[in-house]
XYZ file of C-alpha atoms in Angstrom:
621
model
C -10.741 -46.389 27.010
C -9.343 -50.090 27.039
C -12.652 -51.309 25.870
C -12.200 -49.893 22.348
C -8.927 -51.379 22.284
C -9.785 -55.071 22.629
C -12.572 -54.820 20.555
C -10.532 -53.336 17.700
C -7.806 -56.637 17.861
C -10.594 -59.014 18.597
C -11.929 -57.599 15.111
C -8.256 -58.356 13.474
C -6.919 -54.721 13.576
C -2.938 -54.140 13.712
C -2.370 -51.314 16.570
C 1.546 -50.955 16.887
C 1.818 -49.155 20.133
C -0.951 -47.277 20.140
C -1.267 -45.360 23.899
C -3.812 -44.922 25.995
C -4.005 -42.065 28.066
C -0.555 -42.826 30.601
C -0.328 -46.422 28.394
C 0.907 -47.667 25.593
C -0.202 -50.989 23.830
C 1.681 -52.553 21.054
C 1.449 -55.244 19.586
C 3.163 -57.588 21.175
C 1.212 -57.063 24.654
C 4.040 -54.747 26.432
C 3.030 -51.506 28.321
C 4.899 -48.540 28.841
C 4.469 -45.361 30.107
C 3.826 -42.227 27.686
C 6.758 -40.570 28.500
C 8.638 -43.429 29.139
C 7.930 -44.757 25.305
C 8.285 -40.564 24.152
C 11.790 -40.359 25.430
C 13.263 -44.091 24.228
C 12.230 -42.937 20.551
C 13.905 -39.242 21.108
C 16.698 -41.234 22.491
C 17.146 -43.665 19.866
C 16.262 -46.413 22.146
C 17.846 -49.716 20.972
C 14.732 -52.054 21.133
C 15.940 -56.013 20.937
C 14.037 -57.825 17.935
C 11.676 -59.580 20.221
C 10.574 -55.866 21.209
C 10.179 -54.334 17.928
C 7.519 -56.871 16.679
C 8.628 -57.614 13.104
C 11.129 -54.153 12.497
C 8.094 -51.612 12.994
C 8.613 -48.092 14.425
C 8.476 -48.314 18.258
C 5.946 -45.476 18.268
C 3.133 -45.117 15.556
C 0.495 -43.318 17.256
C 0.076 -41.548 20.823
C -3.270 -40.647 22.018
C -3.223 -38.634 24.861
C -2.924 -36.085 26.795
C -6.120 -35.007 28.808
C -4.859 -31.391 29.474
C -3.788 -28.443 27.385
C -0.561 -27.869 28.989
C 0.636 -31.156 28.510
C -0.390 -31.752 25.018
C 1.205 -28.583 24.116
C 5.024 -30.322 25.779
C 3.879 -33.701 24.708
C 3.312 -32.721 20.954
C 6.358 -30.220 20.863
C 8.421 -33.327 21.978
C 7.052 -35.643 19.741
C 6.869 -33.013 16.486
C 10.363 -33.427 15.225
C 9.576 -37.199 15.035
C 6.517 -36.526 12.847
C 4.513 -38.834 15.346
C 0.730 -38.249 15.555
C -0.605 -37.267 19.223
C -4.303 -37.622 19.648
C -5.674 -35.956 22.431
C -9.573 -36.705 23.647
C -9.857 -33.669 25.422
C -6.930 -31.239 24.933
C -8.996 -27.943 23.849
C -6.639 -25.172 24.131
C -7.010 -23.187 20.191
C -2.927 -23.151 20.436
C -3.225 -26.593 19.626
C -4.568 -25.274 15.884
C -1.444 -23.765 14.657
C -0.032 -26.531 12.239
C 3.274 -24.627 11.762
C 3.922 -25.675 15.810
C 1.552 -28.747 15.841
C 1.842 -30.016 12.382
C 1.017 -33.766 13.290
C -1.930 -33.076 16.099
C -5.258 -34.356 16.046
C -8.081 -33.905 18.618
C -11.649 -35.427 18.792
C -13.199 -32.768 20.302
C -13.173 -29.113 19.004
C -10.825 -26.586 19.516
C -11.101 -23.356 22.219
C -11.817 -21.301 19.264
C -15.621 -22.265 19.130
C -15.993 -22.650 22.577
C -14.970 -18.952 23.506
C -17.300 -17.315 20.855
C -20.171 -19.472 22.739
C -19.766 -18.351 25.528
C -19.734 -14.698 24.471
C -23.115 -15.555 22.539
C -24.664 -17.025 25.239
C -23.660 -13.292 27.474
C -25.236 -11.534 24.405
C -27.928 -13.930 23.984
C -29.123 -12.703 27.382
C -28.229 -9.008 27.462
C -25.358 -9.509 30.180
C -23.651 -6.688 29.418
C -21.309 -6.216 32.841
C -19.840 -9.232 33.440
C -16.657 -11.056 35.604
C -14.003 -12.901 34.256
C -12.129 -15.229 35.873
C -9.844 -18.149 33.927
C -6.536 -20.368 34.564
C -3.361 -19.230 34.108
C -2.392 -21.876 31.540
C -2.603 -22.877 27.940
C -6.372 -23.693 28.243
C -7.497 -20.445 30.166
C -5.770 -17.894 28.882
C -6.361 -19.230 25.190
C -9.339 -19.441 25.840
C -10.293 -16.232 27.850
C -8.424 -14.332 25.239
C -10.596 -15.482 22.309
C -14.029 -14.628 24.975
C -12.469 -11.282 25.138
C -11.802 -10.693 21.721
C -15.380 -11.331 20.765
C -16.702 -10.056 24.150
C -15.630 -6.812 22.886
C -16.804 -7.073 19.317
C -20.076 -7.736 20.775
C -20.621 -4.985 22.726
C -20.086 -6.694 26.167
C -18.215 -5.281 29.298
C -16.084 -6.777 30.865
C -15.867 -5.178 34.683
C -12.537 -7.323 35.381
C -10.426 -10.268 34.303
C -8.253 -12.587 36.318
C -6.585 -15.648 36.976
C -4.520 -17.885 38.805
C -2.671 -21.241 38.281
C -3.214 -24.265 40.995
C -0.661 -23.913 42.953
C -0.525 -20.079 43.569
C -2.464 -19.833 46.390
C -2.142 -16.009 46.622
C -3.510 -15.333 43.778
C -6.403 -17.461 44.323
C -6.873 -15.694 47.538
C -6.789 -12.271 45.048
C -9.609 -13.746 42.549
C -12.133 -14.418 45.367
C -11.572 -10.803 47.048
C -12.294 -9.341 43.296
C -15.233 -11.349 43.101
C -16.235 -10.552 46.278
C -15.275 -6.786 45.597
C -16.943 -6.907 42.314
C -20.411 -5.523 41.018
C -20.527 -7.936 38.337
C -23.477 -10.601 39.077
C -22.410 -13.011 35.740
C -18.765 -14.585 35.796
C -17.908 -16.207 33.004
C -15.134 -18.666 34.533
C -13.005 -20.199 31.969
C -10.891 -22.515 34.486
C -9.294 -25.870 34.356
C -10.577 -29.081 36.123
C -8.192 -28.693 39.479
C -8.306 -24.820 39.866
C -11.970 -25.076 39.033
C -11.920 -27.219 42.201
C -10.193 -24.831 44.644
C -12.135 -22.058 43.515
C -15.419 -23.866 44.125
C -13.618 -24.793 48.001
C -12.649 -21.181 48.493
C -16.345 -19.757 47.287
C -17.908 -22.319 49.786
C -15.690 -21.192 52.806
C -16.137 -17.600 51.997
C -20.040 -18.571 51.463
C -19.878 -16.544 48.009
C -23.173 -17.305 46.292
C -26.389 -15.030 44.210
C -23.435 -15.129 40.848
C -24.339 -16.348 37.966
C -21.657 -18.602 36.779
C -20.932 -19.226 33.430
C -19.003 -22.417 32.823
C -16.446 -24.863 29.692
C -16.538 -28.026 29.309
C -14.009 -28.558 31.606
C -15.355 -28.687 34.883
C -19.430 -27.565 34.577
C -20.587 -31.434 34.248
C -17.864 -33.067 37.106
C -19.985 -34.873 39.225
C -17.670 -34.994 42.818
C -18.172 -31.213 42.453
C -22.056 -30.551 42.693
C -22.107 -30.861 46.194
C -25.161 -29.133 49.035
C -22.033 -26.383 49.816
C -20.909 -25.915 46.565
C -24.519 -25.862 45.218
C -24.885 -22.635 47.446
C -22.314 -21.166 45.210
C -22.640 -22.070 42.260
C -26.162 -23.472 42.208
C -27.617 -22.304 39.015
C -24.457 -22.464 36.591
C -25.310 -22.752 33.324
C -21.920 -24.192 30.983
C -21.299 -25.590 27.688
C -20.277 -29.574 27.807
C -18.896 -32.616 25.420
C -21.857 -33.995 24.026
C -23.362 -37.106 26.123
C -23.370 -40.265 24.134
C -23.704 -43.823 25.327
C -21.082 -46.622 24.315
C -22.670 -49.988 24.323
C -20.893 -52.259 27.205
C -19.230 -49.270 27.870
C -21.070 -49.769 31.976
C -19.999 -53.261 32.128
C -16.231 -53.007 31.226
C -15.635 -50.292 34.189
C -17.125 -52.254 36.607
C -15.527 -55.615 35.419
C -13.096 -56.141 33.052
C -11.556 -52.806 33.379
C -10.439 -53.627 36.999
C -9.634 -57.013 35.952
C -7.345 -55.743 33.285
C -5.549 -52.879 35.253
C -5.261 -54.855 38.968
C -4.929 -58.829 38.123
C -4.724 -59.396 41.689
C -8.215 -58.812 42.085
C -8.365 -62.322 40.843
C -6.789 -64.072 43.302
C -8.335 -66.602 45.210
C -7.215 -69.306 47.479
C -3.378 -67.791 47.960
C -4.389 -64.730 50.887
C -1.199 -63.918 51.646
C -0.404 -63.659 47.886
C -3.580 -61.825 47.506
C -2.473 -59.297 50.755
C 1.386 -59.050 48.518
C -0.253 -58.112 45.341
C -3.309 -56.196 46.586
C -2.792 -54.733 49.656
C -1.792 -51.234 48.261
C -5.079 -50.545 46.353
C -7.323 -51.522 48.272
C -9.147 -47.709 48.583
C -9.801 -48.062 45.634
C -11.137 -51.549 45.331
C -13.969 -50.108 47.785
C -14.629 -47.937 44.365
C -14.806 -51.150 42.528
C -18.494 -51.337 42.257
C -18.995 -47.278 41.766
C -20.361 -46.226 38.362
C -22.914 -43.751 39.575
C -21.040 -40.867 37.465
C -20.271 -43.581 34.270
C -23.398 -41.490 32.675
C -20.894 -38.107 33.045
C -17.382 -39.522 31.572
C -18.414 -37.812 28.596
C -14.587 -37.763 27.232
C -14.635 -41.855 26.955
C -16.893 -41.278 23.613
C -13.487 -39.204 22.290
C -11.114 -41.973 23.517
C -12.986 -43.911 21.144
C -13.048 -41.651 18.121
C -9.810 -41.525 18.756
C -8.492 -45.334 18.574
C -11.019 -45.763 16.549
C -9.613 -42.905 13.505
C -5.825 -44.588 14.338
C -7.398 -47.925 13.224
C -9.095 -46.708 10.914
C -5.536 -45.102 9.232
C -3.398 -48.167 9.697
C -6.190 -50.310 7.904
C -5.854 -48.242 5.141
C -1.847 -48.057 4.778
C -1.926 -51.779 5.744
C -4.811 -52.313 2.707
C -6.984 -54.524 5.137
C -9.618 -55.844 2.561
C -12.815 -57.701 4.154
C -12.402 -61.737 4.400
C -8.838 -60.850 3.260
C -7.387 -58.956 6.273
C -4.101 -56.877 5.939
C -0.795 -57.216 4.500
C 1.005 -57.041 7.999
C 5.194 -57.228 6.673
C 4.146 -53.750 5.563
C 6.200 -51.122 7.567
C 4.826 -48.169 8.563
C 6.206 -44.932 9.282
C 4.459 -42.608 11.993
C 4.697 -40.012 8.617
C 2.687 -42.316 6.845
C -0.221 -42.179 9.646
C -0.253 -38.354 9.929
C -1.011 -38.191 6.039
C -3.991 -40.773 7.085
C -5.271 -39.620 10.410
C -5.870 -36.185 7.645
C -8.053 -38.492 5.263
C -10.308 -40.537 7.771
C -14.054 -40.425 7.185
C -16.311 -43.131 9.232
C -19.005 -43.065 11.487
C -19.041 -45.285 15.036
C -21.578 -47.559 15.455
C -23.129 -44.781 18.076
C -23.950 -42.566 14.990
C -21.455 -39.727 14.745
C -19.805 -39.220 12.280
C -15.741 -38.756 12.754
C -13.145 -36.395 10.286
C -10.438 -33.768 10.971
C -10.509 -30.341 10.058
C -7.699 -28.600 8.198
C -6.501 -27.726 12.073
C -6.750 -31.189 12.780
C -9.952 -30.929 15.020
C -13.145 -31.998 15.130
C -16.765 -30.411 14.940
C -17.655 -28.252 17.455
C -20.996 -29.427 19.401
C -21.496 -28.682 22.729
C -24.467 -29.573 25.059
C -25.678 -26.787 27.244
C -25.903 -28.153 30.875
C -27.365 -25.927 33.812
C -26.779 -27.296 37.875
C -29.953 -28.166 39.013
C -31.799 -29.589 42.284
C -34.333 -32.067 42.311
C -37.548 -32.006 44.243
C -35.941 -35.556 46.454
C -32.278 -32.847 46.872
C -30.657 -34.563 44.554
C -28.029 -32.641 41.654
C -27.899 -33.236 37.824
C -26.535 -31.766 34.843
C -30.048 -30.410 33.382
C -29.552 -30.164 29.258
C -31.005 -26.750 28.480
C -30.100 -26.365 24.821
C -26.969 -26.908 22.324
C -24.582 -25.546 20.360
C -23.584 -26.750 17.074
C -20.846 -24.456 14.676
C -21.765 -26.677 11.760
C -24.674 -24.806 10.987
C -26.015 -21.289 9.873
C -24.260 -18.441 12.233
C -28.490 -17.788 13.368
C -28.742 -21.248 14.321
C -26.047 -22.391 16.459
C -27.049 -21.309 19.381
C -30.329 -22.867 20.914
C -31.877 -23.132 24.319
C -34.718 -23.794 26.262
C -34.979 -21.482 28.587
C -38.023 -22.800 30.368
C -35.823 -25.108 31.847
C -33.232 -22.761 33.236
C -32.777 -22.577 36.955
C -31.046 -19.816 38.170
C -28.984 -18.634 41.024
C -31.294 -17.840 43.817
C -34.065 -18.730 41.336
C -33.862 -15.144 39.050
C -32.335 -14.488 35.654
C -29.807 -11.954 36.350
C -30.327 -8.659 34.904
C -27.214 -6.851 33.099
C -25.654 -3.922 34.988
C -26.932 -0.533 32.929
C -24.645 0.081 30.183
C -24.220 3.673 31.028
C -21.688 2.478 33.848
C -20.102 0.227 30.967
C -18.959 2.516 28.225
C -17.936 5.156 31.289
C -15.288 2.474 32.360
C -14.589 0.654 29.017
C -13.685 4.736 27.935
C -12.171 6.044 30.918
C -9.612 2.602 30.605
C -9.078 2.906 26.920
C -8.325 7.054 27.680
C -5.699 5.824 29.642
C -3.825 3.699 27.573
C -2.590 6.213 25.213
C -4.234 6.004 21.405
C -7.155 5.255 19.535
C -10.255 5.529 21.616
C -12.838 4.053 19.458
C -15.467 5.856 21.422
C -13.745 9.047 20.996
C -13.562 8.406 17.182
C -16.919 10.576 15.857
C -18.231 10.057 19.401
C -22.192 9.695 19.875
C -22.639 12.957 22.182
C -24.047 10.656 25.141
C -21.096 8.662 25.589
C -18.955 12.148 25.124
C -20.889 13.720 27.682
C -19.979 10.470 29.606
C -16.270 10.880 29.130
C -16.733 14.610 30.188
C -18.159 13.669 34.081
C -14.797 11.865 34.671
C -13.295 14.414 37.105
C -10.513 15.136 39.532
C -10.861 14.582 43.159
C -11.690 18.359 43.213
C -14.185 18.638 40.769
C -11.602 20.005 37.500
C -11.998 17.547 34.363
C -9.115 14.891 33.797
C -6.684 15.362 30.563
C -7.136 12.684 28.381
C -5.365 12.417 25.184
C -7.705 10.807 22.171
C -8.983 11.051 18.416
C -11.652 13.609 17.371
C -13.094 14.081 14.190
C -11.025 16.386 12.033
C -13.300 19.491 11.322
C -11.851 23.157 9.591
C -14.347 24.548 12.369
C -12.434 22.572 15.402
C -9.152 24.627 14.176
C -10.962 28.247 14.170
C -11.728 28.602 17.648
C -11.817 26.419 21.218
C -14.933 24.620 22.078
C -16.073 24.346 25.519
C -18.566 21.424 26.185
C -21.292 21.899 28.938
C -23.938 19.731 30.122
C -26.764 21.992 29.429
C -30.502 21.019 29.681
C -30.270 16.913 29.216
C -28.004 17.562 26.486
C -24.804 18.813 25.366
C -24.962 22.356 23.826
C -21.189 23.786 22.603
C -19.828 27.458 23.352
C -17.070 28.417 20.827
C -15.004 30.948 23.370
C -14.300 33.344 20.377
C -18.151 33.646 19.704
C -17.852 32.844 16.415
C -19.796 29.133 16.255
C -22.343 28.471 18.015
C -24.328 25.852 16.165
C -27.105 25.894 15.515
C -30.554 23.412 16.144
C -32.560 22.281 19.076
C -30.704 21.566 22.418
C -33.314 19.165 23.532
C -33.162 14.980 23.203
C -29.671 14.360 21.990
C -28.324 18.105 23.095
C -27.334 21.156 21.020
C -25.405 20.789 17.982
C -22.144 21.570 17.507
C -19.829 23.271 15.121
C -18.433 20.485 14.204
C -21.764 18.940 13.076
C -22.728 21.447 11.578
C -19.775 20.875 9.511
C -20.652 17.291 9.119
C -24.924 18.748 7.976
C -23.174 21.223 5.297
C -21.382 18.940 3.590
C -24.520 16.338 3.875
C -26.406 19.128 2.213
C -24.009 19.799 -0.612
C -23.859 16.346 -1.444
C -27.829 16.778 -2.056
C -27.201 19.778 -3.966
C -24.345 18.233 -6.611
C -26.434 14.953 -6.761
C -27.881 16.781 -9.676
C -31.343 15.097 -8.682
C -34.416 17.453 -8.543
C -36.329 16.357 -4.918
C -39.528 17.083 -5.439
C -39.775 15.215 -8.824
C -37.330 12.309 -8.809
C -37.874 8.949 -6.268
C -35.900 7.969 -3.590
C -34.101 5.399 -5.552
C -32.750 7.973 -8.052
C -31.649 10.234 -5.182
C -29.498 6.824 -3.815
C -27.646 6.632 -7.418
C -26.775 9.687 -8.084
C -26.101 10.122 -4.426
C -23.078 7.590 -5.253
C -21.585 9.463 -8.021
C -21.144 13.202 -5.858
C -17.731 14.211 -6.822
C -17.053 17.800 -5.369
C -14.847 20.112 -3.224
C -16.615 22.197 -0.333
C -15.416 26.082 -0.125
C -13.397 25.137 2.326
C -11.288 22.905 0.798
C -12.507 20.006 1.597
C -13.091 16.822 -0.662
C -16.189 15.209 -1.081
C -17.316 11.913 -2.553
C -18.008 8.823 -1.034
C -16.666 4.871 -1.095
C -18.067 1.653 -2.034
C -19.693 1.568 1.580
C -21.041 5.256 1.250
C -18.540 6.915 3.723
C -15.924 9.334 3.728
C -12.453 9.326 3.641
C -10.880 8.459 7.263
C -9.266 12.124 8.726
C -8.909 12.678 11.977
C -7.816 15.113 14.400
C -5.899 13.854 17.861
C -6.478 15.900 20.417
C -5.685 16.758 23.958
C -8.161 17.945 26.742
C -5.636 20.667 28.304
C -6.108 23.417 30.982
C -5.182 26.677 30.345
C -2.760 29.185 33.192
C -6.330 31.339 33.300
C -8.197 28.139 34.708
C -10.155 27.632 31.122
C -10.221 24.326 28.972
C -9.431 23.347 25.445
C -8.752 20.584 23.468
C -5.538 20.849 22.162
C -4.786 19.946 18.831
C -1.123 17.758 18.678
C -1.554 14.854 15.601
C -3.339 13.956 13.061
C -4.690 10.515 11.477
C -5.118 10.507 7.676
C -6.115 6.732 6.244
C -5.539 8.090 2.916
C -2.031 8.132 3.352
C 0.561 5.156 3.320
C 0.445 2.965 6.620
C 3.342 4.441 7.763
C 2.334 8.199 7.134
C -1.451 8.143 8.805
C -0.729 8.646 12.417
C 1.446 12.102 12.847
C 2.000 12.647 16.630
C 3.461 16.356 18.518
C 3.935 14.833 21.880
C 6.072 17.787 23.193
C 2.409 19.364 23.014
C 0.603 16.684 25.038
C -0.220 17.128 28.817
C -0.961 13.833 30.476
C -2.994 12.479 32.836
C -2.416 14.030 36.562
C -0.730 17.612 34.527
C 2.288 15.869 33.490
C 5.068 16.957 30.497
C 6.562 13.640 30.528
C 5.337 10.102 31.189
C 6.577 6.289 30.339
C 3.602 5.398 27.487
C 5.049 1.702 28.712
C 3.180 2.253 32.041
C -0.222 3.145 30.591
C -0.078 -0.158 29.132
C -0.536 -2.049 31.942
């Protein structure tokens, strides 16, 4: 990190008070802790003339923090002072909110993209039954929320979603227990660096292995996490990493110049007593002075490099710097001016990466897909097996070389059957009182799965859901039974038994007959002789049909070819004689104004367990 600063200084740039990590370097060469400098600005700390360097404001930009939660605090603290904060590694989607963080920038992409990429890679391999673990902080909670949303949209089922924070030992134990007891063999781990280290320890201690872990950039390429013990549990892990960019000279800098700058005592010669006084407390660190094995995996270094250069380019612009002429050093630059200048930066670093900030202050999302592998010599590595680039068209963003992937225990983990997934989600959604998407015009196979969920005594449970409104439904109660491999509908009054075959998808209900009746009528009202006209003319004519059935329903098609959304809200109930019925307890009509669309008669509802009243809030946990 200091390498980038010093190289810029040698080129003649001014960097008034730029914070690098936990250090602040100003043009006078003084160093303060990030928080000390920030608090100093907030409290109006009085800097002397020798410290303020020609009247410049004491702080122009901060590069940091590394974790999202710390960056949130820092950005909220400096926000009122319009001081730009540039993070090389804080990825929480929450920081994209320009209303809350108008002065925040980052040289890394928002987790909005990583969360979506996680869902897409799970979908790519056909995994439909997964577990989810996240750290209980801004990073984990926001990232997991986006993933769960996209997973639901993509038809991915979540067996469990659990979280813990680094200081919560009991919650960590519960997470491990959930993983052990769960049936999902694919686990998405949206976990921060520190929490992942704790989770890995627990998985190793309990000898938990055989799970296909899908990870995130915070931990997937952490060198000291990949050991013989951890590989037993996490071998074959797959995840998204910050792209690796080689910074020329960085390795040499880490081994020598960094140590000489941070620990000047390491250069002491001759006076052994002075050396002992200055350096004795650093002896444990000095043992690592020549260690450079993890340098190739220092992926965030390039992001720090970009952040420093972004500030430098902003200052070049504000100080009107020109080739061969230098800069107008007497100009007074305010932090807000740096914020505005950062919005316009657009340059290419010498390694070839293009640097600019989008409307949220973030960078383009480009990830490397890596795989935890073990070589024939017993060494471990993070093998590149693909990439994700959000700047490309949707169908081209995720590219994987599956032949190079080593899976957990050497095999591709197949998904749990979708039938189980649907039953689990249906049960969960129906327990939460409201509109169940599985009961809005449900396919009969899904309806049968809901019917299969019984109470301990064999009776079906009571559920509240939405079923398509139909004139036939109000004319009689229906009993649904599983019959000959499908569904068969029997009206208790004997008026409507439906028609059609009972194989394949099962017998057809009266509701289905009602829908077919409208469809046939629509074909008749199209005004086209089906035997003589082409299908194209038939389609065009169907778009214009507009009539009323003899039951009173108005039939027409909107621009998408659909009908008006009108649903009846029904409740599964059992009568005193032991028979079952679908009790009408309200309706939903999308053609009405928003506040009038949903109408419910809650007094008629029989809740799960036969209760007449229930605290609805308890169902939303």
